[in-house]
Amino acid sequence: KVLIDVPRSDLAEELAQSQTKIQVLQDTLQQVLDRREEERQSRQLLELYLEALKNEDSILSKVAESETVPRKEMDVVDTGTSSTGTSAKTALSDQLLAALKKKPAPELCLDSQDLELVLKEDSQALASALRWDKQKAEALQQACDQELSKRLQQVQTLHSLRSTSKGKKTLP
């Protein structure tokens, strides 16, 4: 960096070389510095990418674990009655409904499959099952939709990073 910053005439005089040779030398040194900076930035990007992959793998393993754990409510037969005597017909499990009721921001703690189930549910049936008003159920569905969109965008970004990094492997 110091050799680049020194005035060309002073460096030429000190090294007993022509100014054109010194210019070539300074240009070469600048290219080396630029390449080193690009490599440093590439390493940082690669570290972020690897960290994102680890996070993606841990999320995928959690999803796989949750899919392998049998859900108790699958064995329960719906008799069509509840404690109040009305039937709230939803495809949502009791466990999922409990999570929706108890959590302040349930969309953040649900897996993507559960988010999709909440979105597919009729807002009136959801409101009835949760004993909420329809507006609150619709707000929950909207929050679930936004979270699902955000997750999809993250996955697309990771795929983009992955394809970009595969393309750079062929470079020298």
PDB file of N, CA, C and O in Angstrom, residues 76-108:
ATOM      1  N   VAL A  76     -57.455 -39.576  17.488  1.00  0.00           N
ATOM      2  CA  VAL A  76     -58.702 -39.176  18.118  1.00  0.00           C
ATOM      3  C   VAL A  76     -59.786 -39.053  17.061  1.00  0.00           C
ATOM      4  O   VAL A  76     -59.592 -38.426  16.027  1.00  0.00           O
ATOM      5  N   VAL A  77     -60.929 -39.639  17.318  1.00  0.00           N
ATOM      6  CA  VAL A  77     -62.056 -39.573  16.391  1.00  0.00           C
ATOM      7  C   VAL A  77     -62.914 -38.384  16.778  1.00  0.00           C
ATOM      8  O   VAL A  77     -63.272 -38.211  17.937  1.00  0.00           O
ATOM      9  N   ASP A  78     -63.206 -37.526  15.804  1.00  0.00           N
ATOM     10  CA  ASP A  78     -64.049 -36.361  16.074  1.00  0.00           C
ATOM     11  C   ASP A  78     -65.499 -36.805  16.119  1.00  0.00           C
ATOM     12  O   ASP A  78     -66.041 -37.317  15.142  1.00  0.00           O
ATOM     13  N   THR A  79     -66.127 -36.596  17.270  1.00  0.00           N
ATOM     14  CA  THR A  79     -67.518 -37.017  17.423  1.00  0.00           C
ATOM     15  C   THR A  79     -68.474 -35.934  16.989  1.00  0.00           C
ATOM     16  O   THR A  79     -69.683 -36.134  16.964  1.00  0.00           O
ATOM     17  N   GLY A  80     -67.929 -34.759  16.686  1.00  0.00           N
ATOM     18  CA  GLY A  80     -68.791 -33.682  16.215  1.00  0.00           C
ATOM     19  C   GLY A  80     -69.328 -32.823  17.338  1.00  0.00           C
ATOM     20  O   GLY A  80     -70.128 -31.939  17.103  1.00  0.00           O
ATOM     21  N   THR A  81     -68.925 -33.071  18.550  1.00  0.00           N
ATOM     22  CA  THR A  81     -69.390 -32.248  19.658  1.00  0.00           C
ATOM     23  C   THR A  81     -68.201 -31.756  20.453  1.00  0.00           C
ATOM     24  O   THR A  81     -67.156 -32.381  20.497  1.00  0.00           O
ATOM     25  N   SER A  82     -68.363 -30.629  21.065  1.00  0.00           N
ATOM     26  CA  SER A  82     -67.341 -30.101  21.946  1.00  0.00           C
ATOM     27  C   SER A  82     -67.981 -29.833  23.293  1.00  0.00           C
ATOM     28  O   SER A  82     -69.154 -30.112  23.506  1.00  0.00           O
ATOM     29  N   SER A  83     -67.217 -29.253  24.193  1.00  0.00           N
ATOM     30  CA  SER A  83     -67.739 -29.034  25.538  1.00  0.00           C
ATOM     31  C   SER A  83     -68.906 -28.051  25.540  1.00  0.00           C
ATOM     32  O   SER A  83     -69.742 -28.080  26.426  1.00  0.00           O
ATOM     33  N   THR A  84     -68.983 -27.193  24.545  1.00  0.00           N
ATOM     34  CA  THR A  84     -70.084 -26.237  24.480  1.00  0.00           C
ATOM     35  C   THR A  84     -71.256 -26.783  23.676  1.00  0.00           C
ATOM     36  O   THR A  84     -72.290 -26.141  23.586  1.00  0.00           O
ATOM     37  N   GLY A  85     -71.058 -27.930  23.067  1.00  0.00           N
ATOM     38  CA  GLY A  85     -72.146 -28.546  22.319  1.00  0.00           C
ATOM     39  C   GLY A  85     -72.157 -28.161  20.862  1.00  0.00           C
ATOM     40  O   GLY A  85     -72.960 -28.655  20.104  1.00  0.00           O
ATOM     41  N   THR A  86     -71.262 -27.275  20.406  1.00  0.00           N
ATOM     42  CA  THR A  86     -71.203 -26.902  18.993  1.00  0.00           C
ATOM     43  C   THR A  86     -69.984 -27.548  18.368  1.00  0.00           C
ATOM     44  O   THR A  86     -69.005 -27.837  19.041  1.00  0.00           O
ATOM     45  N   SER A  87     -70.049 -27.740  17.097  1.00  0.00           N
ATOM     46  CA  SER A  87     -68.945 -28.375  16.395  1.00  0.00           C
ATOM     47  C   SER A  87     -68.169 -27.325  15.615  1.00  0.00           C
ATOM     48  O   SER A  87     -68.732 -26.593  14.824  1.00  0.00           O
ATOM     49  N   ALA A  88     -66.855 -27.252  15.872  1.00  0.00           N
ATOM     50  CA  ALA A  88     -65.989 -26.369  15.106  1.00  0.00           C
ATOM     51  C   ALA A  88     -65.174 -27.270  14.188  1.00  0.00           C
ATOM     52  O   ALA A  88     -64.206 -27.878  14.619  1.00  0.00           O
ATOM     53  N   LYS A  89     -65.619 -27.396  12.951  1.00  0.00           N
ATOM     54  CA  LYS A  89     -64.963 -28.314  12.029  1.00  0.00           C
ATOM     55  C   LYS A  89     -63.740 -27.640  11.438  1.00  0.00           C
ATOM     56  O   LYS A  89     -63.852 -26.748  10.611  1.00  0.00           O
ATOM     57  N   THR A  90     -62.570 -28.088  11.896  1.00  0.00           N
ATOM     58  CA  THR A  90     -61.314 -27.586  11.353  1.00  0.00           C
ATOM     59  C   THR A  90     -60.400 -28.764  11.107  1.00  0.00           C
ATOM     60  O   THR A  90     -60.538 -29.815  11.733  1.00  0.00           O
ATOM     61  N   ALA A  91     -59.482 -28.573  10.198  1.00  0.00           N
ATOM     62  CA  ALA A  91     -58.479 -29.602   9.917  1.00  0.00           C
ATOM     63  C   ALA A  91     -57.289 -29.439  10.850  1.00  0.00           C
ATOM     64  O   ALA A  91     -56.340 -30.192  10.768  1.00  0.00           O
ATOM     65  N   LEU A  92     -57.356 -28.454  11.731  1.00  0.00           N
ATOM     66  CA  LEU A  92     -56.239 -28.167  12.622  1.00  0.00           C
ATOM     67  C   LEU A  92     -56.293 -29.056  13.856  1.00  0.00           C
ATOM     68  O   LEU A  92     -57.354 -29.304  14.415  1.00  0.00           O
ATOM     69  N   SER A  93     -55.139 -29.502  14.285  1.00  0.00           N
ATOM     70  CA  SER A  93     -55.051 -30.377  15.446  1.00  0.00           C
ATOM     71  C   SER A  93     -55.260 -29.574  16.735  1.00  0.00           C
ATOM     72  O   SER A  93     -55.108 -28.353  16.758  1.00  0.00           O
ATOM     73  N   ASP A  94     -55.587 -30.298  17.807  1.00  0.00           N
ATOM     74  CA  ASP A  94     -55.735 -29.651  19.112  1.00  0.00           C
ATOM     75  C   ASP A  94     -54.424 -29.005  19.542  1.00  0.00           C
ATOM     76  O   ASP A  94     -54.416 -27.926  20.128  1.00  0.00           O
ATOM     77  N   GLN A  95     -53.315 -29.677  19.243  1.00  0.00           N
ATOM     78  CA  GLN A  95     -51.996 -29.161  19.597  1.00  0.00           C
ATOM     79  C   GLN A  95     -51.737 -27.832  18.872  1.00  0.00           C
ATOM     80  O   GLN A  95     -51.255 -26.871  19.467  1.00  0.00           O
ATOM     81  N   LEU A  96     -52.075 -27.768  17.617  1.00  0.00           N
ATOM     82  CA  LEU A  96     -51.879 -26.550  16.829  1.00  0.00           C
ATOM     83  C   LEU A  96     -52.802 -25.443  17.320  1.00  0.00           C
ATOM     84  O   LEU A  96     -52.379 -24.285  17.464  1.00  0.00           O
ATOM     85  N   LEU A  97     -54.045 -25.772  17.599  1.00  0.00           N
ATOM     86  CA  LEU A  97     -54.976 -24.767  18.119  1.00  0.00           C
ATOM     87  C   LEU A  97     -54.492 -24.216  19.458  1.00  0.00           C
ATOM     88  O   LEU A  97     -54.583 -23.009  19.715  1.00  0.00           O
ATOM     89  N   ALA A  98     -53.955 -25.096  20.311  1.00  0.00           N
ATOM     90  CA  ALA A  98     -53.435 -24.643  21.606  1.00  0.00           C
ATOM     91  C   ALA A  98     -52.260 -23.691  21.408  1.00  0.00           C
ATOM     92  O   ALA A  98     -52.153 -22.666  22.094  1.00  0.00           O
ATOM     93  N   ALA A  99     -51.395 -24.005  20.464  1.00  0.00           N
ATOM     94  CA  ALA A  99     -50.254 -23.126  20.182  1.00  0.00           C
ATOM     95  C   ALA A  99     -50.730 -21.774  19.661  1.00  0.00           C
ATOM     96  O   ALA A  99     -50.191 -20.729  20.032  1.00  0.00           O
ATOM     97  N   LEU A 100     -51.751 -21.786  18.816  1.00  0.00           N
ATOM     98  CA  LEU A 100     -52.286 -20.535  18.276  1.00  0.00           C
ATOM     99  C   LEU A 100     -52.871 -19.671  19.386  1.00  0.00           C
ATOM    100  O   LEU A 100     -52.747 -18.445  19.366  1.00  0.00           O
ATOM    101  N   LYS A 101     -53.511 -20.307  20.356  1.00  0.00           N
ATOM    102  CA  LYS A 101     -54.128 -19.551  21.448  1.00  0.00           C
ATOM    103  C   LYS A 101     -53.101 -19.000  22.425  1.00  0.00           C
ATOM    104  O   LYS A 101     -53.215 -17.869  22.888  1.00  0.00           O
ATOM    105  N   LYS A 102     -52.102 -19.807  22.758  1.00  0.00           N
ATOM    106  CA  LYS A 102     -51.187 -19.474  23.854  1.00  0.00           C
ATOM    107  C   LYS A 102     -50.057 -18.525  23.462  1.00  0.00           C
ATOM    108  O   LYS A 102     -49.613 -17.731  24.280  1.00  0.00           O
ATOM    109  N   LYS A 103     -49.566 -18.621  22.264  1.00  0.00           N
ATOM    110  CA  LYS A 103     -48.387 -17.853  21.854  1.00  0.00           C
ATOM    111  C   LYS A 103     -48.785 -16.442  21.428  1.00  0.00           C
ATOM    112  O   LYS A 103     -49.772 -16.256  20.732  1.00  0.00           O
ATOM    113  N   PRO A 104     -47.964 -15.445  21.810  1.00  0.00           N
ATOM    114  CA  PRO A 104     -48.266 -14.072  21.387  1.00  0.00           C
ATOM    115  C   PRO A 104     -48.069 -13.861  19.882  1.00  0.00           C
ATOM    116  O   PRO A 104     -48.758 -13.071  19.276  1.00  0.00           O
ATOM    117  N   ALA A 105     -47.121 -14.572  19.290  1.00  0.00           N
ATOM    118  CA  ALA A 105     -46.890 -14.502  17.840  1.00  0.00           C
ATOM    119  C   ALA A 105     -46.727 -15.938  17.345  1.00  0.00           C
ATOM    120  O   ALA A 105     -45.619 -16.380  17.043  1.00  0.00           O
ATOM    121  N   PRO A 106     -47.826 -16.689  17.254  1.00  0.00           N
ATOM    122  CA  PRO A 106     -47.721 -18.117  16.933  1.00  0.00           C
ATOM    123  C   PRO A 106     -47.108 -18.405  15.570  1.00  0.00           C
ATOM    124  O   PRO A 106     -46.496 -19.444  15.372  1.00  0.00           O
ATOM    125  N   GLU A 107     -47.230 -17.473  14.641  1.00  0.00           N
ATOM    126  CA  GLU A 107     -46.695 -17.723  13.302  1.00  0.00           C
ATOM    127  C   GLU A 107     -45.182 -17.903  13.322  1.00  0.00           C
ATOM    128  O   GLU A 107     -44.611 -18.520  12.435  1.00  0.00           O
ATOM    129  N   LEU A 108     -44.511 -17.384  14.348  1.00  0.00           N
ATOM    130  CA  LEU A 108     -43.056 -17.484  14.420  1.00  0.00           C
ATOM    131  C   LEU A 108     -42.592 -18.833  14.963  1.00  0.00           C
ATOM    132  O   LEU A 108     -41.444 -19.213  14.764  1.00  0.00           O
TER     133      LEU A 108
END
